[in-house]
Structures are given as C-alpha cells and as structure tokens.
C-alpha cells in the first residue's frame, strides 16, 4: 500500500475519460490514496471535483509560484480559503518559489520574485490560520548556488510552530534538508531518484530518516525509469519506491509502511 503524496490529476495531460483508467492503474499497483495538487484557482477547484469523484483521491488547493502573475482576482486568498474548507482538502499547495523559469513578459525578475514571495507568505499565513499543512515548490537554476532553496527555507522556518511543510521533489543531498526536518518538516522524492544522472538524490533517499520524507510522482511529470519520457501516472510510484527501498536496504513493504504513516500524519488521512 502506497500513497502518492503529490500528483496533478487535473492537468490537461489527462482527459476526464482517461482518469478512470489512471486511478484504476494506481489501485492495481497498491496506490490506494493520492493527493492531487492545485496550481491556481481553477485547477484547485478541479482537484476538488476529482476528490469528490474518486474515494482514494484527496486534494490540495493553492497558487503555484509560476501562476502568480496570472491571478487577477483581488480576493484570491478568500477563494482559496473557501475551497480549503472542503472535507477532502488535506493541505494548502502548491505554493512556494521558482527561480528556474524566467519572468513572464512585462515583468522584471525582481518584481516577479517579489510577487511570488508575497503569494507564498500570504498562503503560509492562511494555512496556519486554517490549521493546514503546506506543499511547497522550490526550484533553482543550478545546484551549485541555491538562492531559491535558501529563500524558501527562510520563509518556511518561522512558521515551524504553526504548521508543517513538505518541500517536494528534493534534488539535493540529505544534509541540506537537515535544518528543515529538524523542525518537523518533510521532504519528498520523485522519480528523479531512478535517473542515472541523479546519484546524489538517490543517495539522499538512501540516507533519509524514516518519518522525515514521503514519496511522490509529480505526475504527469517526472516519470520514473522505465517509463521515463512518457506521461507519468500515480501507479508508477511503485518504480520509485522500489528504487528507494533498494538504496536503503529495506523491503518495499517496510518503505511503504513508514512513508504511508508519514503521509497519513502529514495530511491527516485516516
Ligand atoms: Zn507539483
């Protein structure tokens, strides 16, 4: 039994008709529960519709850092709050910072980052007020100097007494996650661990402490080997989990047991 802690089932990469099969494939692989993450107002509402349609699907609602320049509703945070009150909404996300993509046309890098930070902070405040945990995106341009990771940590850590965050799609070593997990937050690993070029990430998954990390697909993105390059789906998390279990010298059953418990606690799943 596995939980896919991060996927985007409302993505246009899946047609509504295909989703029955995608969810059935996941169940076949023992992925009995999955959290579909919203990236803007419309996508968040669509995630809730999917959570109502499939018993094993839960939703997170939020504004992704790459969506912040497209939000013009003045009361967007009120709308997120309203969506968050749905009984199947288990977190606020996907929120955070993205320094990988350039600013959209008409925006300077500085203004773009300021707006991302404003949305991020406002949603951290909202989550702490609502008693929800947060799913956090962060992406740097290079692994050498990591301003995005550092700024993300600086934004999250002051909220440590009020909420827990998962910094999803970890791309660095375990050591770098220490300041975060020591305060009760989590990281999560995607199919990147199965890529030959990402030995450091697999090493991090091998060294990570049980109870301080989750597994995810980020579907439809980042399909693990042997599906690399094709559209990812939650059922593929089994390949990622097997790869991590091997690096940790533990059985897939043992890995599934503790990552499921971590996800149940983090999202308040019963
Ligand atoms: Zn995502």
mmCIF file of C-alpha atoms and ligand atoms in Angstrom:
data_model
loop_
_atom_site.group_PDB
_atom_site.id
_atom_site.type_symbol
_atom_site.label_atom_id
_atom_site.label_comp_id
_atom_site.label_asym_id
_atom_site.label_seq_id
_atom_site.Cartn_x
_atom_site.Cartn_y
_atom_site.Cartn_z
ATOM 1 C CA UNK A 1 0.000 0.000 0.000
ATOM 2 C CA UNK A 2 1.493 3.318 -1.114
ATOM 3 C CA UNK A 3 0.372 6.943 -1.019
ATOM 4 C CA UNK A 4 1.231 9.238 -3.929
ATOM 5 C CA UNK A 5 1.727 12.415 -1.913
ATOM 6 C CA UNK A 6 1.943 14.706 -4.950
ATOM 7 C CA UNK A 7 0.334 14.483 -8.388
ATOM 8 C CA UNK A 8 -1.602 16.767 -10.726
ATOM 9 C CA UNK A 9 -4.595 14.766 -11.915
ATOM 10 C CA UNK A 10 -6.477 17.896 -13.014
ATOM 11 C CA UNK A 11 -3.725 18.531 -15.578
ATOM 12 C CA UNK A 12 -4.801 18.853 -19.204
ATOM 13 C CA UNK A 13 -2.481 15.891 -19.859
ATOM 14 C CA UNK A 14 -5.298 13.610 -18.699
ATOM 15 C CA UNK A 15 -8.704 13.677 -20.319
ATOM 16 C CA UNK A 16 -11.638 13.233 -17.983
ATOM 17 C CA UNK A 17 -12.407 9.816 -19.530
ATOM 18 C CA UNK A 18 -8.809 8.622 -19.118
ATOM 19 C CA UNK A 19 -8.804 9.315 -15.404
ATOM 20 C CA UNK A 20 -10.908 6.250 -14.518
ATOM 21 C CA UNK A 21 -8.144 4.110 -16.004
ATOM 22 C CA UNK A 22 -5.321 6.143 -14.457
ATOM 23 C CA UNK A 23 -6.842 5.802 -10.980
ATOM 24 C CA UNK A 24 -7.616 2.101 -11.571
ATOM 25 C CA UNK A 25 -3.973 1.516 -12.655
ATOM 26 C CA UNK A 26 -2.812 3.152 -9.423
ATOM 27 C CA UNK A 27 -5.100 0.922 -7.322
ATOM 28 C CA UNK A 28 -3.724 -2.127 -9.185
ATOM 29 C CA UNK A 29 -0.233 -1.091 -8.065
ATOM 30 C CA UNK A 30 -1.356 -0.749 -4.449
ATOM 31 C CA UNK A 31 -1.503 3.032 -4.606
ATOM 32 C CA UNK A 32 -4.759 3.318 -2.714
ATOM 33 C CA UNK A 33 -4.566 7.038 -1.970
ATOM 34 C CA UNK A 34 -3.202 10.005 -3.883
ATOM 35 C CA UNK A 35 -3.169 13.751 -3.304
ATOM 36 C CA UNK A 36 -3.838 15.889 -6.383
ATOM 37 C CA UNK A 37 -2.356 19.359 -6.034
ATOM 38 C CA UNK A 38 -3.845 22.599 -7.355
ATOM 39 C CA UNK A 39 -1.749 25.228 -9.112
ATOM 40 C CA UNK A 40 -4.269 28.081 -9.492
ATOM 41 C CA UNK A 41 -7.919 28.801 -8.599
ATOM 42 C CA UNK A 42 -9.415 26.866 -11.485
ATOM 43 C CA UNK A 43 -7.070 23.900 -11.111
ATOM 44 C CA UNK A 44 -7.674 23.782 -7.344
ATOM 45 C CA UNK A 45 -11.446 23.625 -7.890
ATOM 46 C CA UNK A 46 -10.896 20.867 -10.491
ATOM 47 C CA UNK A 47 -8.809 18.904 -7.951
ATOM 48 C CA UNK A 48 -11.735 19.026 -5.519
ATOM 49 C CA UNK A 49 -14.098 17.749 -8.222
ATOM 50 C CA UNK A 50 -11.746 14.773 -8.726
ATOM 51 C CA UNK A 51 -11.587 14.155 -4.978
ATOM 52 C CA UNK A 52 -15.384 14.010 -4.955
ATOM 53 C CA UNK A 53 -15.357 11.595 -7.898
ATOM 54 C CA UNK A 54 -12.728 9.128 -6.583
ATOM 55 C CA UNK A 55 -12.726 7.907 -2.961
ATOM 56 C CA UNK A 56 -8.910 7.416 -2.978
ATOM 57 C CA UNK A 57 -8.189 10.912 -4.283
ATOM 58 C CA UNK A 58 -7.624 13.860 -1.917
ATOM 59 C CA UNK A 59 -6.974 17.476 -2.902
ATOM 60 C CA UNK A 60 -4.668 20.358 -2.048
ATOM 61 C CA UNK A 61 -5.533 23.922 -3.076
ATOM 62 C CA UNK A 62 -3.225 26.852 -3.696
ATOM 63 C CA UNK A 63 -1.491 29.205 -6.116
ATOM 64 C CA UNK A 64 1.767 27.866 -7.608
ATOM 65 C CA UNK A 65 4.654 30.366 -7.881
ATOM 66 C CA UNK A 66 4.556 30.085 -11.687
ATOM 67 C CA UNK A 67 0.871 31.114 -11.661
ATOM 68 C CA UNK A 68 1.132 34.263 -9.555
ATOM 69 C CA UNK A 69 1.194 36.726 -12.459
ATOM 70 C CA UNK A 70 -1.994 35.241 -13.920
ATOM 71 C CA UNK A 71 -4.107 35.747 -10.811
ATOM 72 C CA UNK A 72 -6.027 38.997 -11.001
ATOM 73 C CA UNK A 73 -8.891 38.216 -8.638
ATOM 74 C CA UNK A 74 -8.380 40.572 -5.702
ATOM 75 C CA UNK A 75 -9.962 38.131 -3.267
ATOM 76 C CA UNK A 76 -7.953 35.119 -4.470
ATOM 77 C CA UNK A 77 -6.962 34.186 -0.940
ATOM 78 C CA UNK A 78 -10.600 34.293 0.173
ATOM 79 C CA UNK A 79 -11.382 31.940 -2.704
ATOM 80 C CA UNK A 80 -8.565 29.572 -1.693
ATOM 81 C CA UNK A 81 -9.871 29.662 1.868
ATOM 82 C CA UNK A 82 -13.359 28.785 0.704
ATOM 83 C CA UNK A 83 -12.028 25.838 -1.350
ATOM 84 C CA UNK A 84 -9.879 24.725 1.602
ATOM 85 C CA UNK A 85 -12.991 24.203 3.708
ATOM 86 C CA UNK A 86 -13.986 21.201 1.587
ATOM 87 C CA UNK A 87 -13.697 17.998 3.665
ATOM 88 C CA UNK A 88 -11.351 16.332 1.152
ATOM 89 C CA UNK A 89 -8.872 19.211 1.035
ATOM 90 C CA UNK A 90 -5.913 17.949 3.078
ATOM 91 C CA UNK A 91 -3.317 20.714 2.547
ATOM 92 C CA UNK A 92 -2.576 24.136 1.035
ATOM 93 C CA UNK A 93 -0.446 23.790 -2.099
ATOM 94 C CA UNK A 94 1.205 24.019 -4.401
ATOM 95 C CA UNK A 95 2.828 27.169 -3.067
ATOM 96 C CA UNK A 96 6.439 28.341 -2.956
ATOM 97 C CA UNK A 97 9.152 29.931 -5.084
ATOM 98 C CA UNK A 98 10.508 29.235 -8.566
ATOM 99 C CA UNK A 99 13.778 30.846 -9.717
ATOM 100 C CA UNK A 100 14.251 28.373 -12.562
ATOM 101 C CA UNK A 101 11.835 29.903 -15.043
ATOM 102 C CA UNK A 102 12.414 33.450 -16.256
ATOM 103 C CA UNK A 103 9.922 36.209 -15.522
ATOM 104 C CA UNK A 104 6.960 36.352 -17.927
ATOM 105 C CA UNK A 105 6.773 39.122 -20.493
ATOM 106 C CA UNK A 106 6.261 42.524 -18.942
ATOM 107 C CA UNK A 107 7.778 41.512 -15.586
ATOM 108 C CA UNK A 108 11.290 42.113 -14.248
ATOM 109 C CA UNK A 109 12.940 39.239 -12.379
ATOM 110 C CA UNK A 110 12.789 41.311 -9.216
ATOM 111 C CA UNK A 111 9.073 42.111 -9.472
ATOM 112 C CA UNK A 112 8.302 38.505 -10.360
ATOM 113 C CA UNK A 113 10.147 37.181 -7.316
ATOM 114 C CA UNK A 114 8.565 39.785 -5.052
ATOM 115 C CA UNK A 115 5.127 38.715 -6.195
ATOM 116 C CA UNK A 116 5.979 35.036 -5.683
ATOM 117 C CA UNK A 117 7.164 35.804 -2.160
ATOM 118 C CA UNK A 118 4.029 37.819 -1.381
ATOM 119 C CA UNK A 119 1.754 34.958 -2.528
ATOM 120 C CA UNK A 120 3.903 32.419 -0.683
ATOM 121 C CA UNK A 121 3.783 34.333 2.600
ATOM 122 C CA UNK A 122 0.094 35.045 2.340
ATOM 123 C CA UNK A 123 -0.650 31.340 1.791
ATOM 124 C CA UNK A 124 1.622 30.317 4.676
ATOM 125 C CA UNK A 125 -0.389 32.704 6.874
ATOM 126 C CA UNK A 126 -3.650 31.338 5.531
ATOM 127 C CA UNK A 127 -2.606 27.704 6.104
ATOM 128 C CA UNK A 128 -1.520 28.397 9.662
ATOM 129 C CA UNK A 129 -4.832 30.145 10.361
ATOM 130 C CA UNK A 130 -6.768 27.194 8.880
ATOM 131 C CA UNK A 131 -4.646 24.589 10.687
ATOM 132 C CA UNK A 132 -3.492 23.019 7.400
ATOM 133 C CA UNK A 133 -0.049 21.861 6.316
ATOM 134 C CA UNK A 134 1.571 23.124 3.103
ATOM 135 C CA UNK A 135 3.055 21.592 -0.046
ATOM 136 C CA UNK A 136 5.998 23.685 -1.169
ATOM 137 C CA UNK A 137 7.653 24.015 -4.568
ATOM 138 C CA UNK A 138 11.192 25.351 -4.903
ATOM 139 C CA UNK A 139 13.373 25.262 -7.968
ATOM 140 C CA UNK A 140 16.789 26.755 -8.560
ATOM 141 C CA UNK A 141 18.635 27.254 -11.847
ATOM 142 C CA UNK A 142 21.625 25.269 -10.677
ATOM 143 C CA UNK A 143 22.584 23.006 -7.804
ATOM 144 C CA UNK A 144 25.719 24.991 -7.028
ATOM 145 C CA UNK A 145 24.324 28.130 -5.523
ATOM 146 C CA UNK A 146 20.761 27.661 -4.327
ATOM 147 C CA UNK A 147 19.082 31.027 -3.654
ATOM 148 C CA UNK A 148 15.599 29.587 -4.164
ATOM 149 C CA UNK A 149 16.128 26.786 -1.637
ATOM 150 C CA UNK A 150 17.585 29.281 0.860
ATOM 151 C CA UNK A 151 14.779 31.819 0.428
ATOM 152 C CA UNK A 152 12.210 29.013 0.715
ATOM 153 C CA UNK A 153 13.727 27.857 3.993
ATOM 154 C CA UNK A 154 13.756 31.407 5.321
ATOM 155 C CA UNK A 155 10.068 31.779 4.515
ATOM 156 C CA UNK A 156 9.007 28.400 5.941
ATOM 157 C CA UNK A 157 11.051 28.092 9.134
ATOM 158 C CA UNK A 158 9.351 30.970 11.016
ATOM 159 C CA UNK A 159 6.070 29.018 10.648
ATOM 160 C CA UNK A 160 7.509 25.878 12.247
ATOM 161 C CA UNK A 161 5.393 26.117 15.402
ATOM 162 C CA UNK A 162 2.201 26.660 13.407
ATOM 163 C CA UNK A 163 2.315 24.220 10.502
ATOM 164 C CA UNK A 164 4.363 21.560 8.746
ATOM 165 C CA UNK A 165 5.675 21.883 5.205
ATOM 166 C CA UNK A 166 6.798 19.304 2.684
ATOM 167 C CA UNK A 167 9.428 20.597 0.263
ATOM 168 C CA UNK A 168 8.525 18.416 -2.640
ATOM 169 C CA UNK A 169 10.787 16.984 -5.340
ATOM 170 C CA UNK A 170 14.037 17.004 -3.390
ATOM 171 C CA UNK A 171 17.023 17.378 -5.751
ATOM 172 C CA UNK A 172 19.939 17.670 -3.352
ATOM 173 C CA UNK A 173 21.670 15.746 -0.579
ATOM 174 C CA UNK A 174 20.140 14.725 2.744
ATOM 175 C CA UNK A 175 22.425 17.050 4.704
ATOM 176 C CA UNK A 176 20.814 20.117 3.107
ATOM 177 C CA UNK A 177 17.377 19.016 4.358
ATOM 178 C CA UNK A 178 18.503 18.869 7.991
ATOM 179 C CA UNK A 179 17.533 22.458 9.013
ATOM 180 C CA UNK A 180 14.062 21.685 7.728
ATOM 181 C CA UNK A 181 13.412 18.161 9.012
ATOM 182 C CA UNK A 182 14.915 19.043 12.390
ATOM 183 C CA UNK A 183 11.975 21.442 12.807
ATOM 184 C CA UNK A 184 9.364 18.821 11.926
ATOM 185 C CA UNK A 185 9.042 19.495 8.194
ATOM 186 C CA UNK A 186 9.406 16.920 5.412
ATOM 187 C CA UNK A 187 10.949 16.455 2.006
ATOM 188 C CA UNK A 188 9.692 14.112 -0.698
ATOM 189 C CA UNK A 189 11.313 12.186 -3.506
ATOM 190 C CA UNK A 190 10.098 11.827 -7.089
ATOM 191 C CA UNK A 191 11.072 9.516 -9.954
ATOM 192 C CA UNK A 192 14.259 11.576 -10.315
ATOM 193 C CA UNK A 193 15.872 9.029 -7.938
ATOM 194 C CA UNK A 194 15.686 6.497 -10.779
ATOM 195 C CA UNK A 195 17.668 8.691 -13.208
ATOM 196 C CA UNK A 196 21.326 7.801 -13.682
ATOM 197 C CA UNK A 197 22.285 11.484 -13.668
ATOM 198 C CA UNK A 198 20.832 11.986 -10.178
ATOM 199 C CA UNK A 199 23.040 9.812 -7.978
ATOM 200 C CA UNK A 200 23.114 12.478 -5.265
ATOM 201 C CA UNK A 201 19.320 12.383 -4.967
ATOM 202 C CA UNK A 202 19.237 8.594 -4.676
ATOM 203 C CA UNK A 203 21.973 8.836 -2.077
ATOM 204 C CA UNK A 204 19.823 11.356 -0.166
ATOM 205 C CA UNK A 205 16.864 8.962 -0.279
ATOM 206 C CA UNK A 206 19.145 6.207 0.990
ATOM 207 C CA UNK A 207 20.273 8.350 3.929
ATOM 208 C CA UNK A 208 16.912 9.976 4.761
ATOM 209 C CA UNK A 209 15.420 9.209 8.171
ATOM 210 C CA UNK A 210 12.140 7.259 8.142
ATOM 211 C CA UNK A 211 9.318 9.568 9.190
ATOM 212 C CA UNK A 212 11.006 12.611 7.666
ATOM 213 C CA UNK A 213 10.214 12.018 3.992
ATOM 214 C CA UNK A 214 7.458 10.945 1.624
ATOM 215 C CA UNK A 215 7.359 9.603 -1.927
ATOM 216 C CA UNK A 216 5.523 11.179 -4.855
ATOM 217 C CA UNK A 217 5.217 11.050 -8.626
ATOM 218 C CA UNK A 218 4.527 14.721 -9.513
ATOM 219 C CA UNK A 219 2.547 13.096 -12.340
ATOM 220 C CA UNK A 220 2.077 13.883 -15.208
ATOM 221 C CA UNK A 221 5.746 14.977 -14.930
ATOM 222 C CA UNK A 222 8.956 13.134 -13.999
ATOM 223 C CA UNK A 223 8.020 9.568 -14.920
ATOM 224 C CA UNK A 224 10.489 7.156 -13.284
ATOM 225 C CA UNK A 225 12.589 4.666 -15.231
ATOM 226 C CA UNK A 226 11.434 2.521 -17.083
ATOM 227 C CA UNK A 227 8.641 4.959 -18.032
ATOM 228 C CA UNK A 228 10.986 7.952 -18.347
ATOM 229 C CA UNK A 229 9.903 10.308 -21.121
ATOM 230 C CA UNK A 230 6.287 9.205 -21.126
ATOM 231 C CA UNK A 231 3.372 10.765 -19.281
ATOM 232 C CA UNK A 232 3.673 9.848 -15.629
ATOM 233 C CA UNK A 233 0.794 8.487 -13.542
ATOM 234 C CA UNK A 234 0.408 7.700 -9.815
ATOM 235 C CA UNK A 235 0.767 3.930 -10.340
ATOM 236 C CA UNK A 236 4.383 4.488 -11.414
ATOM 237 C CA UNK A 237 5.286 5.434 -7.848
ATOM 238 C CA UNK A 238 5.969 1.746 -7.293
ATOM 239 C CA UNK A 239 9.102 2.006 -9.505
ATOM 240 C CA UNK A 240 10.312 4.990 -7.498
ATOM 241 C CA UNK A 241 9.572 3.250 -4.191
ATOM 242 C CA UNK A 242 11.395 0.077 -5.261
ATOM 243 C CA UNK A 243 14.455 2.086 -6.256
ATOM 244 C CA UNK A 244 14.478 3.957 -2.915
ATOM 245 C CA UNK A 245 13.894 0.786 -0.874
ATOM 246 C CA UNK A 246 16.886 -0.828 -2.562
ATOM 247 C CA UNK A 247 19.111 2.191 -1.794
ATOM 248 C CA UNK A 248 18.001 1.976 1.847
ATOM 249 C CA UNK A 249 18.471 -1.774 2.175
ATOM 250 C CA UNK A 250 14.896 -2.180 3.268
ATOM 251 C CA UNK A 251 11.982 -4.064 1.788
ATOM 252 C CA UNK A 252 9.391 -2.301 -0.326
ATOM 253 C CA UNK A 253 6.813 -3.318 2.330
ATOM 254 C CA UNK A 254 8.817 -1.591 5.041
ATOM 255 C CA UNK A 255 9.300 1.562 2.941
ATOM 256 C CA UNK A 256 5.600 1.589 2.031
ATOM 257 C CA UNK A 257 4.633 1.211 5.695
ATOM 258 C CA UNK A 258 6.610 4.155 7.048
ATOM 259 C CA UNK A 259 6.051 6.518 4.118
ATOM 260 C CA UNK A 260 2.319 5.778 4.322
ATOM 261 C CA UNK A 261 2.298 6.518 8.033
ATOM 262 C CA UNK A 262 4.214 9.766 7.401
ATOM 263 C CA UNK A 263 1.697 10.801 4.718
ATOM 264 C CA UNK A 264 -1.288 9.860 6.922
ATOM 265 C CA UNK A 265 0.035 12.055 9.708
ATOM 266 C CA UNK A 266 1.009 14.929 7.450
ATOM 267 C CA UNK A 267 -2.295 15.077 5.560
ATOM 268 C CA UNK A 268 -4.492 13.872 8.425
ATOM 269 C CA UNK A 269 -5.709 10.892 6.387
ATOM 270 C CA UNK A 270 -7.485 8.191 8.348
HETATM 271 ZN ZN1 LIG B 1 3.804 19.641 -8.464
#
